[in-house]
PDB file of C-alpha atoms in Angstrom:
ATOM      1  CA  LEU A   1     -27.509  -7.661  88.935  1.00  0.00           C
ATOM      2  CA  ASP A   2     -25.342 -10.659  88.123  1.00  0.00           C
ATOM      3  CA  PRO A   3     -27.372 -13.879  88.385  1.00  0.00           C
ATOM      4  CA  VAL A   4     -25.033 -15.358  91.030  1.00  0.00           C
ATOM      5  CA  PHE A   5     -26.791 -13.120  93.561  1.00  0.00           C
ATOM      6  CA  PHE A   6     -30.174 -14.708  92.819  1.00  0.00           C
ATOM      7  CA  LEU A   7     -29.096 -17.662  94.981  1.00  0.00           C
ATOM      8  CA  ARG A   8     -28.276 -17.319  98.659  1.00  0.00           C
ATOM      9  CA  LYS A   9     -25.220 -18.548 100.474  1.00  0.00           C
ATOM     10  CA  GLU A  10     -27.065 -21.664 101.681  1.00  0.00           C
ATOM     11  CA  GLN A  11     -27.939 -22.609  98.101  1.00  0.00           C
ATOM     12  CA  TRP A  12     -24.377 -22.082  96.876  1.00  0.00           C
ATOM     13  CA  LYS A  13     -23.061 -24.248  99.725  1.00  0.00           C
ATOM     14  CA  LYS A  14     -24.955 -27.175  98.187  1.00  0.00           C
ATOM     15  CA  VAL A  15     -22.969 -26.736  94.968  1.00  0.00           C
ATOM     16  CA  GLU A  16     -19.508 -26.163  96.430  1.00  0.00           C
ATOM     17  CA  ARG A  17     -16.822 -28.754  97.083  1.00  0.00           C
ATOM     18  CA  THR A  18     -15.004 -27.648 100.230  1.00  0.00           C
ATOM     19  CA  PRO A  19     -11.281 -28.221 100.539  1.00  0.00           C
ATOM     20  CA  ASP A  20      -9.711 -30.235 103.355  1.00  0.00           C
ATOM     21  CA  ARG A  21      -8.015 -27.088 104.598  1.00  0.00           C
ATOM     22  CA  ASP A  22      -9.207 -23.716 105.808  1.00  0.00           C
ATOM     23  CA  GLY A  23      -7.717 -20.514 107.176  1.00  0.00           C
ATOM     24  CA  TYR A  24      -5.718 -19.389 104.144  1.00  0.00           C
ATOM     25  CA  ILE A  25      -5.549 -16.386 101.844  1.00  0.00           C
ATOM     26  CA  PHE A  26      -7.336 -17.195  98.599  1.00  0.00           C
ATOM     27  CA  VAL A  27      -5.962 -15.542  95.460  1.00  0.00           C
ATOM     28  CA  TYR A  28      -7.584 -15.652  92.049  1.00  0.00           C
ATOM     29  CA  ILE A  29      -6.654 -13.287  89.238  1.00  0.00           C
ATOM     30  CA  THR A  30      -8.001 -12.609  85.777  1.00  0.00           C
ATOM     31  CA  GLU A  31      -5.003 -10.522  84.766  1.00  0.00           C
ATOM     32  CA  ARG A  32      -1.572 -10.139  86.312  1.00  0.00           C
ATOM     33  CA  ASN A  33      -1.257  -7.376  88.863  1.00  0.00           C
ATOM     34  CA  GLN A  34       2.037  -6.852  90.690  1.00  0.00           C
ATOM     35  CA  TYR A  35       0.368  -4.849  93.468  1.00  0.00           C
ATOM     36  CA  LEU A  36      -2.153  -7.615  94.136  1.00  0.00           C
ATOM     37  CA  SER A  37       0.611 -10.237  94.258  1.00  0.00           C
ATOM     38  CA  ALA A  38       2.756  -8.118  96.571  1.00  0.00           C
ATOM     39  CA  TYR A  39      -0.228  -7.391  98.812  1.00  0.00           C
ATOM     40  CA  ALA A  40      -1.133 -11.081  99.131  1.00  0.00           C
ATOM     41  CA  LYS A  41       2.472 -11.948  99.929  1.00  0.00           C
ATOM     42  CA  LYS A  42       2.667  -9.247 102.624  1.00  0.00           C
ATOM     43  CA  LEU A  43      -0.686 -10.273 104.092  1.00  0.00           C
ATOM     44  CA  SER A  44       0.647 -13.815 104.322  1.00  0.00           C
ATOM     45  CA  GLN A  45       3.763 -12.613 106.139  1.00  0.00           C
ATOM     46  CA  ASP A  46       1.713 -10.426 108.506  1.00  0.00           C
ATOM     47  CA  THR A  47      -0.871 -13.085 109.358  1.00  0.00           C
ATOM     48  CA  GLY A  48       1.179 -16.264 109.116  1.00  0.00           C
ATOM     49  CA  LEU A  49      -1.454 -17.696 106.761  1.00  0.00           C
ATOM     50  CA  ARG A  50      -0.388 -19.405 103.557  1.00  0.00           C
ATOM     51  CA  VAL A  51      -1.645 -18.255 100.159  1.00  0.00           C
ATOM     52  CA  LEU A  52      -3.689 -20.644  98.077  1.00  0.00           C
ATOM     53  CA  GLU A  53      -4.037 -19.580  94.452  1.00  0.00           C
ATOM     54  CA  VAL A  54      -6.266 -21.041  91.772  1.00  0.00           C
ATOM     55  CA  ARG A  55      -4.703 -20.632  88.355  1.00  0.00           C
ATOM     56  CA  THR A  56      -6.247 -21.123  84.964  1.00  0.00           C
ATOM     57  CA  GLY A  57      -3.698 -22.104  82.367  1.00  0.00           C
ATOM     58  CA  GLN A  58      -0.576 -19.971  82.483  1.00  0.00           C
ATOM     59  CA  LEU A  59      -2.346 -16.991  84.047  1.00  0.00           C
ATOM     60  CA  GLY A  60      -1.307 -16.512  87.627  1.00  0.00           C
ATOM     61  CA  THR A  61       0.709 -14.409  90.005  1.00  0.00           C
ATOM     62  CA  GLN A  62       3.923 -16.334  89.298  1.00  0.00           C
ATOM     63  CA  GLU A  63       4.666 -16.233  93.039  1.00  0.00           C
ATOM     64  CA  GLU A  64       6.675 -19.319  93.954  1.00  0.00           C
ATOM     65  CA  ASP A  65       5.658 -19.181  97.633  1.00  0.00           C
ATOM     66  CA  PHE A  66       1.957 -19.649  96.886  1.00  0.00           C
ATOM     67  CA  THR A  67       0.274 -23.058  96.946  1.00  0.00           C
ATOM     68  CA  VAL A  68      -1.312 -23.419  93.515  1.00  0.00           C
ATOM     69  CA  ASP A  69      -4.288 -25.463  92.336  1.00  0.00           C
ATOM     70  CA  PHE A  70      -4.404 -25.800  88.546  1.00  0.00           C
ATOM     71  CA  THR A  71      -7.330 -28.237  88.519  1.00  0.00           C
ATOM     72  CA  ALA A  72     -10.074 -26.457  90.474  1.00  0.00           C
ATOM     73  CA  GLY A  73     -13.454 -26.253  88.802  1.00  0.00           C
ATOM     74  CA  PRO A  74     -16.458 -24.143  89.754  1.00  0.00           C
ATOM     75  CA  ALA A  75     -17.373 -26.300  92.793  1.00  0.00           C
ATOM     76  CA  GLU A  76     -13.841 -26.093  94.184  1.00  0.00           C
ATOM     77  CA  PHE A  77     -13.680 -22.365  93.436  1.00  0.00           C
ATOM     78  CA  LEU A  78     -16.749 -21.825  95.625  1.00  0.00           C
ATOM     79  CA  GLY A  79     -15.346 -24.061  98.367  1.00  0.00           C
ATOM     80  CA  TYR A  80     -12.028 -22.230  98.396  1.00  0.00           C
ATOM     81  CA  ILE A  81     -13.768 -18.881  98.845  1.00  0.00           C
ATOM     82  CA  HIS A  82     -16.059 -20.288 101.528  1.00  0.00           C
ATOM     83  CA  LYS A  83     -13.177 -21.641 103.628  1.00  0.00           C
ATOM     84  CA  ALA A  84     -10.757 -18.726 103.084  1.00  0.00           C
ATOM     85  CA  ALA A  85      -9.814 -16.361 105.886  1.00  0.00           C
ATOM     86  CA  TYR A  86      -9.167 -13.669 103.244  1.00  0.00           C
ATOM     87  CA  VAL A  87      -9.783 -13.240  99.506  1.00  0.00           C
ATOM     88  CA  VAL A  88      -7.493 -11.077  97.353  1.00  0.00           C
ATOM     89  CA  THR A  89      -8.566 -10.820  93.728  1.00  0.00           C
ATOM     90  CA  ASN A  90      -9.274  -8.775  90.620  1.00  0.00           C
ATOM     91  CA  SER A  91     -11.978 -11.189  89.462  1.00  0.00           C
ATOM     92  CA  PHE A  92     -15.605 -10.056  89.352  1.00  0.00           C
ATOM     93  CA  HIS A  93     -16.907 -13.492  90.356  1.00  0.00           C
ATOM     94  CA  ALA A  94     -14.400 -13.922  93.195  1.00  0.00           C
ATOM     95  CA  VAL A  95     -15.628 -10.563  94.529  1.00  0.00           C
ATOM     96  CA  ALA A  96     -19.269 -11.553  94.039  1.00  0.00           C
ATOM     97  CA  PHE A  97     -18.807 -14.792  95.970  1.00  0.00           C
ATOM     98  CA  SER A  98     -16.754 -13.009  98.635  1.00  0.00           C
ATOM     99  CA  ILE A  99     -19.824 -10.823  99.161  1.00  0.00           C
ATOM    100  CA  ILE A 100     -22.187 -13.802  99.144  1.00  0.00           C
ATOM    101  CA  TYR A 101     -20.003 -15.715 101.618  1.00  0.00           C
ATOM    102  CA  GLU A 102     -19.323 -12.549 103.654  1.00  0.00           C
ATOM    103  CA  LYS A 103     -15.540 -12.855 103.484  1.00  0.00           C
ATOM    104  CA  LYS A 104     -12.823 -10.378 104.314  1.00  0.00           C
ATOM    105  CA  PHE A 105     -11.673  -9.362 100.854  1.00  0.00           C
ATOM    106  CA  LEU A 106      -9.961  -6.777  98.730  1.00  0.00           C
ATOM    107  CA  ALA A 107     -10.641  -6.255  95.040  1.00  0.00           C
ATOM    108  CA  PHE A 108      -7.855  -4.866  92.901  1.00  0.00           C
ATOM    109  CA  ALA A 109      -8.896  -2.828  89.878  1.00  0.00           C
ATOM    110  CA  HIS A 110      -8.890  -4.687  86.572  1.00  0.00           C
ATOM    111  CA  SER A 111      -7.537  -2.733  83.602  1.00  0.00           C
ATOM    112  CA  SER A 112     -10.466  -3.433  81.266  1.00  0.00           C
ATOM    113  CA  LEU A 113     -13.212  -4.882  83.480  1.00  0.00           C
ATOM    114  CA  GLY A 114     -12.963  -2.375  86.309  1.00  0.00           C
ATOM    115  CA  ALA A 115     -16.392  -0.811  85.724  1.00  0.00           C
ATOM    116  CA  ARG A 116     -18.173  -4.088  86.356  1.00  0.00           C
ATOM    117  CA  LEU A 117     -16.221  -4.675  89.548  1.00  0.00           C
ATOM    118  CA  LEU A 118     -16.795  -1.129  90.794  1.00  0.00           C
ATOM    119  CA  ASN A 119     -20.504  -1.405  90.007  1.00  0.00           C
ATOM    120  CA  ILE A 120     -20.979  -4.521  92.134  1.00  0.00           C
ATOM    121  CA  LEU A 121     -19.064  -2.900  94.990  1.00  0.00           C
ATOM    122  CA  ARG A 122     -21.208   0.265  94.718  1.00  0.00           C
ATOM    123  CA  ILE A 123     -24.456  -1.712  94.749  1.00  0.00           C
ATOM    124  CA  HIS A 124     -23.373  -3.273  98.044  1.00  0.00           C
ATOM    125  CA  GLY A 125     -21.824  -0.149  99.577  1.00  0.00           C
ATOM    126  CA  LEU A 126     -18.371  -1.725  99.525  1.00  0.00           C
ATOM    127  CA  GLU A 127     -16.454   0.756  97.362  1.00  0.00           C
ATOM    128  CA  ASP A 128     -13.768   0.945 100.040  1.00  0.00           C
ATOM    129  CA  ARG A 129     -12.822  -2.669  99.189  1.00  0.00           C
ATOM    130  CA  LEU A 130     -11.438  -1.557  95.805  1.00  0.00           C
ATOM    131  CA  CYS A 131      -7.685  -1.060  95.557  1.00  0.00           C
ATOM    132  CA  ARG A 132      -6.060   0.871  92.744  1.00  0.00           C
ATOM    133  CA  GLU A 133      -2.385   0.076  92.273  1.00  0.00           C
ATOM    134  CA  LYS A 134      -0.484   0.876  95.482  1.00  0.00           C
ATOM    135  CA  LYS A 135      -3.466   2.399  97.294  1.00  0.00           C
ATOM    136  CA  THR A 136      -5.034  -0.278  99.485  1.00  0.00           C
ATOM    137  CA  THR A 137      -7.465  -0.331 102.338  1.00  0.00           C
ATOM    138  CA  ASP A 138      -7.584  -2.319 105.570  1.00  0.00           C
ATOM    139  CA  ILE A 139      -8.790  -5.811 104.687  1.00  0.00           C
ATOM    140  CA  ASP A 140      -9.818  -6.265 108.325  1.00  0.00           C
ATOM    141  CA  ALA A 141     -11.987  -3.114 108.375  1.00  0.00           C
ATOM    142  CA  PHE A 142     -15.492  -3.730 109.719  1.00  0.00           C
ATOM    143  CA  VAL A 143     -18.204  -4.613 107.207  1.00  0.00           C
ATOM    144  CA  ASP A 144     -21.859  -4.426 108.213  1.00  0.00           C
ATOM    145  CA  TRP A 145     -22.943  -7.637 106.511  1.00  0.00           C
ATOM    146  CA  GLU A 146     -26.574  -7.151 107.541  1.00  0.00           C
ATOM    147  CA  THR A 147     -26.685  -3.929 105.503  1.00  0.00           C
ATOM    148  CA  VAL A 148     -24.900  -5.653 102.613  1.00  0.00           C
ATOM    149  CA  ARG A 149     -27.469  -8.483 102.663  1.00  0.00           C
ATOM    150  CA  ARG A 150     -30.321  -5.934 102.562  1.00  0.00           C
ATOM    151  CA  LYS A 151     -28.726  -4.192  99.585  1.00  0.00           C
ATOM    152  CA  THR A 152     -28.370  -7.546  97.827  1.00  0.00           C
ATOM    153  CA  GLU A 153     -32.034  -8.353  98.457  1.00  0.00           C
ATOM    154  CA  GLN A 154     -33.115  -4.947  97.107  1.00  0.00           C
ATOM    155  CA  ALA A 155     -30.983  -5.352  93.981  1.00  0.00           C
ATOM    156  CA  VAL A 156     -32.244  -8.921  93.423  1.00  0.00           C
ATOM    157  CA  GLU A 157     -35.844  -7.739  93.716  1.00  0.00           C
ATOM    158  CA  ALA A 158     -35.280  -4.844  91.292  1.00  0.00           C
ATOM    159  CA  SER A 159     -33.473  -7.113  88.822  1.00  0.00           C
ATOM    160  CA  GLY A 160     -36.164  -9.781  89.083  1.00  0.00           C
ATOM    161  CA  ASN A 161     -38.880  -7.200  88.433  1.00  0.00           C
ATOM    162  CA  PHE A 162     -36.958  -5.878  85.422  1.00  0.00           C
ATOM    163  CA  LEU A 163     -36.604  -9.392  83.976  1.00  0.00           C
ATOM    164  CA  LYS A 164     -40.263 -10.258  84.536  1.00  0.00           C
ATOM    165  CA  GLN A 165     -41.439  -7.006  82.962  1.00  0.00           C
ATOM    166  CA  ASN A 166     -39.191  -7.295  79.922  1.00  0.00           C
ATOM    167  CA  LEU A 167     -39.716 -11.011  79.371  1.00  0.00           C
ATOM    168  CA  LEU A 168     -43.496 -10.635  79.515  1.00  0.00           C
ATOM    169  CA  GLU A 169     -43.356  -7.861  76.920  1.00  0.00           C
ATOM    170  CA  GLN A 170     -41.650 -10.191  74.446  1.00  0.00           C
TER     171      GLN A 170
END
């Protein structure tokens, strides 16, 4: 299990830097995806919420209607996810923190890192959050976060046991 899950939401909140705003659609991409961009734009139109996108370098959706932050670091990244109404991404870590913060989110398949993303969704029973090209799911569909938290705890325990066993053998 990715180490980000070894800390709980309350611990991550101590690290984050929350933005002055809330109630937006947070977009973060690790590769361009026209379906993700179009989905975020439509979600914005349907909900009346603006899109806030964090971009690293030149990589981004290229959508002119989105509010863009080019300077966000890890603390701001966490704060943006925490305060978002929705998260739309193809980033493993944006999905991981969407799970930790219990956000309404959709994950769009990444062309080369899709297995890692699918794995984290499977561990948490959230495979229906994965979108492949034009096929999307309802971002507002109910998620039983109590069950998700239990699955996280089980995976953390199993991963911790694996690390202890293998580190002690060294």
